[in-house]
Amino acid sequence: MKTYSISDIEALTGIRAHTIRIWEQRYSFFTPKRTETNIRYYDEEDLRLFLNIATLNENGYKISRISKMSSLEIIRVVNSLKGNHLDSEVQLKVLANAVVRLDEQEFENALNSCINKMGLSKAMETLIFPLFQKLGFMWKVGLINVVHEQFAMHLVCNKITIATCHLKNAPSGNGKRFILFLPQGELYEAALLYAKYMLLSNGHQVLYLGANLPAESVAKAISYYQPDHSLMVITNVRIEKNKNNTVNKMLEKMPDTPLMVVGAQVSEKMMEMHPRLLNFMDLNALAEMGYLNTVSVSS
């Protein structure tokens, strides 16, 4: 069974280590375990309890009140809060907690309910992208590993694919032709799949090439498909460090096609040098260019 230090609990729950120590002294409903050398540690049941406490605490429940609840009552109250699928903060915590525990049923139930209540677009903007930012931080500090990210990414990509299959929009007469891809080293397709969903919903035509593609392969596809625009997403930290080189290579291999880059801050100097380059901080910025309002979404 995985064990956690008090700093792990702090990072995973947002409850400060100093606060945890005070609670342990004042309240008796949890007691840390200790190693033979008297170092405190926590197990998965402790983590689940702290996650539930954090959820209640952030929703106005004082620790003095929580301390008087039984374990079943804590779970019951937390479950009642989970039922508010329009509360992004609560649902973000629910999803993150499910990822930490690799609880597929919990993740699926929460995500399905939120998408049904909010719609896919709002769920992506207020829950899914913030969730991946949170998971990225947790991965950097060693609290989770690639398995957790892959777990969440796989389930989210499934939801986007299903929603895309249910779209009924026909291409618009004003629609453009797009090629979508991830450059070499980029493997996480959620943002790219969501871009496909948004573009198709707005009457554009999309050729989806997928992940980890060399510039030469993309250039060949462009020569066949003759798109109005190519679009790639950069989220991998290692790629971002050399993003200008990645973007420049793509521009060299596709000399006649405008390139949209989402998720990376390309240098202003490079953008000035390449009039075919458009850089967006996120997918919502596409709307400002008029690509996401030609046709209303229907599914």
Short mmCIF file of C-alpha atoms in Angstrom, two decimals:
data_model
loop_
_atom_site.label_atom_id
_atom_site.label_comp_id
_atom_site.label_asym_id
_atom_site.label_seq_id
_atom_site.Cartn_x
_atom_site.Cartn_y
_atom_site.Cartn_z
CA MET A 1 0.00 0.00 0.00
CA LYS A 2 1.27 3.45 -0.94
CA THR A 3 2.23 5.73 1.94
CA TYR A 4 2.33 9.53 2.07
CA SER A 5 4.33 12.04 4.06
CA ILE A 6 2.68 15.05 5.64
CA SER A 7 4.05 17.22 2.82
CA ASP A 8 2.42 14.84 0.31
CA ILE A 9 -0.92 15.25 2.09
CA GLU A 10 -0.48 19.02 2.04
CA ALA A 11 0.18 19.09 -1.70
CA LEU A 12 -2.62 16.67 -2.56
CA THR A 13 -5.32 18.25 -0.40
CA GLY A 14 -4.33 21.88 0.00
CA ILE A 15 -4.41 21.54 3.80
CA ARG A 16 -1.23 23.02 5.25
CA ALA A 17 1.05 20.66 7.17
CA HIS A 18 0.99 23.02 10.16
CA THR A 19 -2.82 22.85 10.18
CA ILE A 20 -2.76 19.06 10.00
CA ARG A 21 -0.47 18.87 13.02
CA ILE A 22 -2.78 21.18 15.01
CA TRP A 23 -5.83 19.10 14.06
CA GLU A 24 -4.06 15.93 15.16
CA GLN A 25 -3.41 17.49 18.57
CA ARG A 26 -6.91 18.89 19.05
CA TYR A 27 -9.14 16.22 17.52
CA SER A 28 -9.09 12.49 17.91
CA PHE A 29 -10.78 11.35 14.72
CA PHE A 30 -7.48 10.66 12.97
CA THR A 31 -4.05 9.71 14.22
CA PRO A 32 -0.92 9.49 12.08
CA LYS A 33 0.93 6.24 11.79
CA ARG A 34 4.63 6.23 12.60
CA THR A 35 7.65 4.33 11.39
CA GLU A 36 10.06 2.58 13.72
CA THR A 37 12.09 5.81 13.71
CA ASN A 38 8.99 7.79 14.75
CA ILE A 39 8.41 9.50 11.40
CA ARG A 40 4.71 10.10 10.73
CA TYR A 41 3.17 8.72 7.57
CA TYR A 42 -0.31 8.24 6.11
CA ASP A 43 -1.92 5.53 4.01
CA GLU A 44 -4.58 5.62 1.29
CA GLU A 45 -7.45 5.58 3.79
CA ASP A 46 -5.94 8.60 5.53
CA LEU A 47 -5.57 10.37 2.20
CA ARG A 48 -9.22 9.69 1.36
CA LEU A 49 -10.25 11.11 4.73
CA PHE A 50 -8.15 14.25 4.25
CA LEU A 51 -9.53 14.74 0.75
CA ASN A 52 -13.07 14.54 2.12
CA ILE A 53 -12.22 16.92 4.97
CA ALA A 54 -10.76 19.41 2.50
CA THR A 55 -13.93 19.25 0.41
CA LEU A 56 -16.14 19.88 3.43
CA ASN A 57 -13.86 22.59 4.82
CA GLU A 58 -13.86 24.47 1.53
CA ASN A 59 -17.66 24.34 1.52
CA GLY A 60 -18.10 26.03 4.87
CA TYR A 61 -17.86 23.11 7.31
CA LYS A 62 -15.63 23.95 10.28
CA ILE A 63 -13.19 21.31 11.45
CA SER A 64 -14.80 21.31 14.90
CA ARG A 65 -18.03 20.19 13.27
CA ILE A 66 -16.36 17.68 10.96
CA SER A 67 -14.52 16.12 13.88
CA LYS A 68 -17.85 15.10 15.42
CA MET A 69 -19.03 13.30 12.28
CA SER A 70 -18.65 9.59 11.81
CA SER A 71 -16.79 8.31 8.74
CA LEU A 72 -20.09 7.38 7.11
CA GLU A 73 -21.56 10.81 7.78
CA ILE A 74 -18.52 12.53 6.28
CA ILE A 75 -18.89 10.41 3.14
CA ARG A 76 -22.64 11.11 2.99
CA VAL A 77 -22.18 14.88 3.20
CA VAL A 78 -19.37 14.86 0.66
CA ASN A 79 -21.56 12.82 -1.71
CA SER A 80 -24.33 15.38 -1.33
CA LEU A 81 -21.90 18.12 -2.36
CA LYS A 82 -20.79 16.04 -5.33
CA GLY A 83 -24.37 16.20 -6.54
CA ASN A 84 -23.93 19.89 -7.37
CA HIS A 85 -22.47 19.35 -10.81
CA LEU A 86 -22.43 23.07 -11.64
CA ASP A 87 -19.99 23.85 -8.83
CA SER A 88 -16.68 23.70 -10.68
CA GLU A 89 -14.50 23.84 -7.56
CA VAL A 90 -16.24 20.88 -5.95
CA GLN A 91 -16.23 18.84 -9.14
CA LEU A 92 -12.57 19.62 -9.83
CA LYS A 93 -11.68 18.23 -6.43
CA VAL A 94 -13.88 15.17 -7.02
CA LEU A 95 -12.15 14.44 -10.33
CA ALA A 96 -8.66 15.01 -8.93
CA ASN A 97 -9.41 12.75 -5.98
CA ALA A 98 -10.62 10.02 -8.34
CA VAL A 99 -7.41 10.29 -10.37
CA VAL A 100 -5.23 10.03 -7.26
CA ARG A 101 -7.05 6.81 -6.31
CA LEU A 102 -7.29 5.59 -9.94
CA ASP A 103 -11.01 5.18 -9.33
CA GLU A 104 -12.45 4.83 -12.83
CA GLN A 105 -16.08 4.54 -11.75
CA GLU A 106 -15.88 7.68 -9.59
CA PHE A 107 -14.17 9.62 -12.40
CA GLU A 108 -16.64 8.42 -15.04
CA ASN A 109 -19.68 9.18 -12.89
CA ALA A 110 -18.49 12.68 -12.03
CA LEU A 111 -17.41 13.54 -15.57
CA ASN A 112 -20.58 12.17 -17.17
CA SER A 113 -22.78 14.13 -14.78
CA CYS A 114 -20.85 17.36 -15.31
CA ILE A 115 -20.95 17.04 -19.11
CA ASN A 116 -24.68 16.32 -18.99
CA LYS A 117 -25.31 19.38 -16.81
CA MET A 118 -22.79 21.82 -18.31
CA GLY A 119 -22.26 20.60 -21.84
CA LEU A 120 -18.89 19.45 -23.14
CA SER A 121 -17.49 22.92 -23.88
CA LYS A 122 -18.07 24.35 -20.42
CA ALA A 123 -16.89 21.12 -18.77
CA MET A 124 -13.64 21.28 -20.75
CA GLU A 125 -13.03 24.95 -19.94
CA THR A 126 -13.95 24.93 -16.25
CA LEU A 127 -13.01 21.38 -15.24
CA ILE A 128 -10.89 19.33 -17.62
CA PHE A 129 -8.19 21.81 -18.57
CA PRO A 130 -7.83 23.02 -14.93
CA LEU A 131 -7.68 19.34 -13.90
CA PHE A 132 -4.77 18.64 -16.25
CA GLN A 133 -2.96 21.73 -14.97
CA LYS A 134 -3.38 20.43 -11.42
CA LEU A 135 -2.23 16.94 -12.39
CA GLY A 136 0.78 18.42 -14.17
CA PHE A 137 1.82 20.19 -10.97
CA MET A 138 1.28 17.04 -8.92
CA TRP A 139 3.39 15.06 -11.39
CA LYS A 140 6.24 17.60 -11.24
CA VAL A 141 6.47 17.36 -7.45
CA GLY A 142 6.33 13.56 -7.54
CA LEU A 143 2.89 13.03 -5.98
CA ILE A 144 1.56 11.12 -8.98
CA ASN A 145 3.20 9.53 -11.99
CA VAL A 146 2.53 9.11 -15.69
CA VAL A 147 -0.01 6.36 -14.98
CA HIS A 148 -2.34 8.88 -13.34
CA GLU A 149 -2.08 11.31 -16.25
CA GLN A 150 -2.65 8.54 -18.79
CA PHE A 151 -5.62 7.29 -16.77
CA ALA A 152 -7.33 10.69 -16.88
CA MET A 153 -6.30 11.46 -20.46
CA HIS A 154 -7.71 8.19 -21.79
CA LEU A 155 -11.11 8.71 -20.13
CA VAL A 156 -11.37 12.34 -21.22
CA CYS A 157 -10.39 11.53 -24.81
CA ASN A 158 -13.14 8.89 -24.89
CA LYS A 159 -15.73 11.50 -23.87
CA ILE A 160 -14.60 13.98 -26.52
CA THR A 161 -14.61 11.28 -29.21
CA ILE A 162 -18.13 10.19 -28.29
CA ALA A 163 -19.38 13.80 -28.34
CA THR A 164 -17.73 14.33 -31.74
CA CYS A 165 -19.43 11.24 -33.17
CA HIS A 166 -22.81 12.65 -32.10
CA LEU A 167 -22.35 15.94 -33.96
CA LYS A 168 -24.93 16.48 -36.69
CA ASN A 169 -23.50 19.62 -38.28
CA ALA A 170 -22.77 19.52 -42.00
CA PRO A 171 -19.81 21.51 -43.34
CA SER A 172 -20.71 25.17 -43.82
CA GLY A 173 -20.28 27.02 -47.09
CA ASN A 174 -18.11 29.44 -45.15
CA GLY A 175 -16.14 26.65 -43.47
CA LYS A 176 -12.39 26.18 -43.80
CA ARG A 177 -10.23 23.08 -44.18
CA PHE A 178 -7.98 22.24 -41.23
CA ILE A 179 -5.25 19.68 -40.61
CA LEU A 180 -4.81 18.90 -36.90
CA PHE A 181 -1.73 17.18 -35.46
CA LEU A 182 0.71 16.99 -32.55
CA PRO A 183 4.44 17.38 -33.24
CA GLN A 184 7.06 14.78 -32.33
CA GLY A 185 7.22 14.27 -28.58
CA GLU A 186 3.61 15.34 -28.02
CA LEU A 187 1.39 12.41 -27.03
CA TYR A 188 -1.57 13.86 -25.10
CA GLU A 189 -4.43 14.31 -27.52
CA ALA A 190 -7.24 15.76 -25.37
CA ALA A 191 -6.73 19.37 -26.45
CA LEU A 192 -6.34 18.38 -30.11
CA LEU A 193 -9.46 16.21 -30.03
CA TYR A 194 -11.36 19.08 -28.44
CA ALA A 195 -10.13 21.41 -31.21
CA LYS A 196 -11.52 18.91 -33.73
CA TYR A 197 -14.84 18.87 -31.89
CA MET A 198 -15.08 22.68 -31.83
CA LEU A 199 -14.11 23.13 -35.48
CA LEU A 200 -16.51 20.44 -36.71
CA SER A 201 -19.28 21.91 -34.56
CA ASN A 202 -18.78 25.21 -36.35
CA GLY A 203 -19.01 23.87 -39.87
CA HIS A 204 -15.33 23.41 -40.74
CA GLN A 205 -13.71 20.36 -42.34
CA VAL A 206 -11.02 18.58 -40.34
CA LEU A 207 -8.34 16.06 -41.22
CA TYR A 208 -7.16 14.67 -37.87
CA LEU A 209 -3.66 13.20 -37.98
CA GLY A 210 -3.07 12.50 -34.28
CA ALA A 211 0.05 12.55 -32.11
CA ASN A 212 3.85 12.45 -32.37
CA LEU A 213 4.19 13.34 -36.05
CA PRO A 214 7.42 14.47 -37.76
CA ALA A 215 7.23 17.64 -39.82
CA GLU A 216 7.96 15.73 -43.04
CA SER A 217 4.88 13.51 -42.61
CA VAL A 218 2.63 16.49 -41.89
CA ALA A 219 3.98 18.27 -44.98
CA LYS A 220 3.04 15.28 -47.19
CA ALA A 221 -0.47 15.22 -45.77
CA ILE A 222 -0.80 18.95 -46.42
CA SER A 223 0.23 18.47 -50.05
CA TYR A 224 -2.58 15.91 -50.48
CA TYR A 225 -5.31 17.62 -48.45
CA GLN A 226 -4.58 21.27 -49.34
CA PRO A 227 -5.94 22.75 -46.08
CA ASP A 228 -6.59 26.43 -45.40
CA HIS A 229 -4.86 26.07 -42.03
CA SER A 230 -2.77 23.60 -40.06
CA LEU A 231 -3.10 23.50 -36.27
CA MET A 232 -0.88 21.90 -33.66
CA VAL A 233 -0.96 21.88 -29.86
CA ILE A 234 2.11 22.06 -27.61
CA THR A 235 1.76 21.12 -23.94
CA ASN A 236 4.86 19.00 -23.32
CA VAL A 237 7.27 20.97 -21.13
CA ARG A 238 10.34 19.56 -22.87
CA ILE A 239 8.99 20.64 -26.25
CA GLU A 240 8.07 24.08 -24.93
CA LYS A 241 11.71 24.71 -24.01
CA ASN A 242 12.56 24.34 -27.70
CA LYS A 243 9.20 25.39 -29.09
CA ASN A 244 10.64 27.99 -31.47
CA ASN A 245 12.77 25.29 -33.13
CA THR A 246 9.75 22.97 -33.39
CA VAL A 247 7.57 25.70 -34.88
CA ASN A 248 10.29 26.87 -37.25
CA LYS A 249 10.80 23.35 -38.60
CA MET A 250 7.08 23.00 -39.24
CA LEU A 251 6.98 26.33 -41.08
CA GLU A 252 9.93 25.30 -43.26
CA LYS A 253 8.25 22.04 -44.26
CA MET A 254 4.91 23.69 -45.10
CA PRO A 255 5.88 26.89 -46.96
CA ASP A 256 2.40 27.79 -48.20
CA THR A 257 0.08 26.90 -45.30
CA PRO A 258 -0.72 29.11 -42.28
CA LEU A 259 0.25 27.40 -39.01
CA MET A 260 -1.79 27.81 -35.83
CA VAL A 261 0.00 26.91 -32.60
CA VAL A 262 -2.08 26.41 -29.46
CA GLY A 263 -0.72 26.17 -25.92
CA ALA A 264 2.69 27.77 -26.33
CA GLN A 265 4.05 31.27 -26.12
CA VAL A 266 5.93 31.60 -29.39
CA SER A 267 8.32 34.54 -29.33
CA GLU A 268 7.04 37.81 -30.79
CA LYS A 269 10.18 37.99 -32.92
CA MET A 270 9.35 34.69 -34.59
CA MET A 271 5.75 35.78 -35.19
CA GLU A 272 7.00 38.96 -36.86
CA MET A 273 9.33 36.92 -39.07
CA HIS A 274 6.60 34.49 -40.13
CA PRO A 275 3.35 36.11 -41.28
CA ARG A 276 1.84 32.63 -41.67
CA LEU A 277 2.20 31.93 -37.93
CA LEU A 278 -0.69 32.41 -35.51
CA ASN A 279 -0.16 31.70 -31.80
CA PHE A 280 -2.99 31.10 -29.32
CA MET A 281 -2.69 30.67 -25.57
CA ASP A 282 -5.75 28.39 -25.58
CA LEU A 283 -8.44 27.06 -27.87
CA ASN A 284 -10.93 29.74 -26.86
CA ALA A 285 -8.73 32.28 -28.62
CA LEU A 286 -9.79 30.72 -31.92
CA ALA A 287 -13.17 32.35 -31.40
CA GLU A 288 -11.54 35.76 -31.60
CA MET A 289 -10.39 34.90 -35.11
CA GLY A 290 -13.96 34.05 -36.17
CA TYR A 291 -13.44 30.30 -36.54
CA LEU A 292 -15.88 29.20 -33.85
CA ASN A 293 -19.06 31.08 -34.60
CA THR A 294 -19.98 30.17 -38.16
CA VAL A 295 -22.42 27.43 -37.15
CA SER A 296 -24.08 26.74 -33.81
CA VAL A 297 -23.29 23.51 -32.00
CA SER A 298 -25.87 20.75 -32.21
CA SER A 299 -25.52 17.17 -31.08
#
